[in-house]
């Protein structure tokens, strides 16, 4: 029995045999929801002046870069930053990579993952915890983001990208494939290898469907939890 099914059966047993009401957290793109599903709460609040400042900062570091691609959030091995960096390195000096978020491992290991771009100035590393406004503003400054991991479940970064209209390249998890299929004009799921991700990035940066709408936020999440 898979882990996903085991968890679902455990929730079912808890509802039927106890007074507890466990919900299943789902992606923002999942619709419709059943009685026991609840969307991952996501807020999006960008500061446009900060977005412009990020873009200016990157252009100073790599004046020739026309497109900036991001890997955002907690930075660990599951994000496959090394694969994304290899993909970017194969696209030429018009493409740069922004990797922003606290390292889950030693920062020296993150720098090793970025080695394919380290001598070109085409990588930007923000090794710190970003505030919500900083994260959203940085996401809005990007031409595309890459979500390349195999852990299943809803992605807050994907939901934020949908709200901002920032193109997304996904690879790995089936949940990412499912989310991407719901937004074919915005997202594409590819194989988890440098060539496929690179090709996906090349297509993504030429899509500009900005402003897809506001994701469902904390109010809706809390409202369902406290309903009778």
XYZ file of C-alpha atoms in Angstrom:
228
model
C 0.000 0.000 0.000
C 1.393 3.400 -0.944
C 1.994 6.157 1.607
C -0.647 8.377 -0.030
C -3.376 5.708 0.270
C -2.317 4.785 3.823
C -2.699 8.407 4.925
C -6.100 8.656 3.250
C -7.322 5.505 5.037
C -6.010 6.843 8.355
C -7.986 10.066 7.882
C -11.115 8.069 7.009
C -10.747 5.946 10.136
C -10.277 9.035 12.309
C -13.495 10.597 10.988
C -15.548 7.434 11.441
C -14.159 6.175 14.741
C -13.292 9.362 16.649
C -14.529 12.925 17.107
C -11.665 14.305 14.993
C -12.157 15.841 11.539
C -8.848 15.557 9.642
C -8.793 17.394 6.324
C -6.657 16.683 3.283
C -4.547 19.636 2.128
C -4.796 20.037 -1.652
C -3.292 22.184 -4.370
C -4.717 25.601 -5.178
C -5.558 24.295 -8.643
C -7.634 21.333 -7.414
C -11.309 21.799 -8.232
C -13.902 20.859 -7.264
C -13.157 19.950 -3.655
C -14.932 17.290 -1.664
C -16.190 17.830 1.886
C -12.900 16.816 3.520
C -10.484 18.640 1.232
C -9.112 22.111 1.837
C -6.884 24.215 -0.396
C -3.401 25.167 0.713
C -3.804 28.819 1.843
C -1.718 31.191 -0.260
C -1.400 34.972 -0.146
C 0.342 37.097 -2.782
C 1.490 40.647 -2.041
C 4.264 42.105 -4.173
C 5.879 45.532 -3.835
C 6.427 46.739 -7.400
C 9.230 49.098 -6.413
C 11.045 46.155 -4.846
C 10.415 44.094 -7.976
C 12.073 46.794 -10.068
C 14.986 47.005 -7.605
C 15.631 43.265 -7.877
C 15.610 43.414 -11.645
C 18.029 46.367 -11.641
C 20.362 44.568 -9.222
C 20.496 41.501 -11.455
C 21.133 43.563 -14.572
C 24.154 45.159 -12.910
C 25.621 41.751 -12.161
C 24.996 40.350 -15.646
C 24.214 43.155 -18.129
C 23.872 40.723 -21.022
C 21.212 38.575 -19.375
C 17.797 39.089 -20.898
C 15.899 36.405 -18.987
C 16.033 35.538 -15.297
C 14.821 32.190 -14.006
C 14.277 31.419 -10.337
C 14.393 28.593 -7.813
C 12.752 29.930 -4.658
C 12.048 28.698 -1.128
C 14.024 26.431 1.169
C 17.075 25.347 -0.847
C 18.007 21.695 -0.396
C 18.881 18.649 -2.421
C 15.256 18.007 -3.345
C 15.153 21.255 -5.350
C 17.708 19.832 -7.840
C 19.475 23.173 -8.140
C 22.452 21.480 -9.802
C 20.216 20.143 -12.580
C 18.603 23.554 -13.078
C 22.009 25.284 -13.144
C 23.217 22.832 -15.790
C 20.081 23.545 -17.792
C 20.656 27.312 -17.602
C 24.340 26.953 -18.532
C 23.327 25.302 -21.778
C 21.099 28.192 -22.843
C 23.761 30.858 -23.346
C 24.511 34.188 -21.696
C 21.010 35.591 -22.205
C 19.800 33.468 -19.283
C 20.544 33.929 -15.586
C 19.533 31.943 -12.499
C 18.304 33.345 -9.184
C 18.400 30.942 -6.230
C 16.775 32.514 -3.180
C 16.045 31.071 0.245
C 17.716 29.562 3.287
C 19.950 26.567 2.595
C 18.796 23.312 4.173
C 22.396 22.099 3.956
C 25.772 23.847 4.116
C 25.863 26.934 1.915
C 29.099 25.633 0.376
C 27.094 22.759 -1.090
C 24.665 25.185 -2.736
C 27.630 27.002 -4.269
C 28.848 23.662 -5.641
C 25.474 23.151 -7.315
C 25.835 26.594 -8.923
C 29.343 25.890 -10.224
C 28.277 25.636 -13.905
C 27.366 29.343 -13.686
C 29.833 30.567 -11.066
C 32.364 32.031 -13.487
C 29.858 33.765 -15.727
C 28.063 36.107 -13.322
C 24.816 34.526 -14.435
C 23.838 33.208 -11.008
C 22.450 35.253 -8.122
C 22.306 33.695 -4.653
C 20.109 35.216 -1.917
C 21.072 32.992 1.036
C 18.535 34.186 3.579
C 14.949 33.863 4.687
C 12.817 36.161 2.555
C 9.769 37.901 3.942
C 6.483 37.213 2.173
C 6.626 40.563 0.394
C 10.246 40.009 -0.636
C 9.450 36.542 -1.973
C 6.411 37.709 -3.930
C 8.242 40.759 -5.299
C 11.184 38.619 -6.414
C 8.878 36.082 -8.048
C 7.216 38.887 -9.996
C 10.646 40.065 -11.213
C 11.406 36.682 -12.778
C 10.705 35.626 -16.360
C 10.073 32.038 -15.230
C 10.451 29.780 -12.230
C 11.472 26.134 -12.038
C 9.945 23.615 -9.645
C 11.953 20.409 -10.057
C 11.391 18.037 -7.169
C 9.836 14.632 -6.496
C 8.026 15.203 -3.190
C 4.266 15.130 -3.660
C 1.794 17.706 -2.396
C 0.559 21.254 -3.000
C 3.148 23.879 -3.941
C 2.740 27.380 -2.553
C 5.294 28.704 -5.042
C 3.248 27.278 -7.916
C 0.105 28.960 -6.583
C 1.908 32.289 -6.225
C 3.229 32.011 -9.785
C -0.300 31.415 -11.065
C -1.506 34.533 -9.238
C 1.346 36.606 -10.674
C 1.147 35.104 -14.159
C 4.798 34.018 -14.043
C 5.524 31.028 -16.335
C 6.464 27.802 -14.577
C 8.544 24.804 -15.625
C 7.886 21.760 -13.449
C 9.581 18.372 -13.281
C 9.459 15.357 -11.013
C 6.387 15.068 -8.800
C 3.074 13.834 -10.183
C 1.326 16.581 -8.215
C 3.367 19.133 -10.193
C 2.396 17.395 -13.440
C -1.262 17.589 -12.399
C -1.033 21.274 -11.467
C 0.730 22.097 -14.740
C -1.945 20.347 -16.793
C -4.566 22.715 -15.369
C -2.681 25.796 -16.613
C -1.290 24.807 -20.040
C -0.798 28.415 -21.132
C 1.296 29.126 -18.043
C 3.000 25.907 -16.941
C 4.712 22.930 -18.555
C 5.836 19.647 -17.005
C 9.047 18.158 -18.419
C 11.480 15.351 -17.639
C 13.878 15.889 -14.741
C 17.084 16.351 -16.734
C 19.083 19.427 -17.859
C 18.165 19.252 -21.538
C 14.419 18.892 -20.960
C 14.370 21.613 -18.312
C 16.445 23.898 -20.544
C 14.065 23.414 -23.466
C 11.134 24.074 -21.133
C 12.730 27.294 -19.884
C 13.311 28.503 -23.449
C 9.613 28.079 -24.173
C 8.487 29.468 -20.818
C 10.226 32.844 -21.020
C 8.388 33.596 -24.245
C 5.020 33.237 -22.492
C 3.850 36.321 -20.621
C 0.336 35.634 -19.284
C 0.680 38.005 -16.335
C -2.051 38.380 -13.743
C -4.029 35.139 -13.605
C -5.935 36.110 -10.475
C -5.679 36.029 -6.711
C -5.115 32.677 -4.997
C -7.438 31.582 -2.200
C -6.000 32.916 1.008
C -5.988 32.240 4.712
C -9.557 33.479 5.244
C -11.032 30.661 3.168
C -8.694 28.132 4.807
C -9.705 29.216 8.325
C -13.368 29.458 7.431
C -13.606 25.826 6.440
C -11.737 24.657 9.526
C -14.104 26.432 11.953
C -17.364 25.640 10.175
C -19.810 23.579 12.246
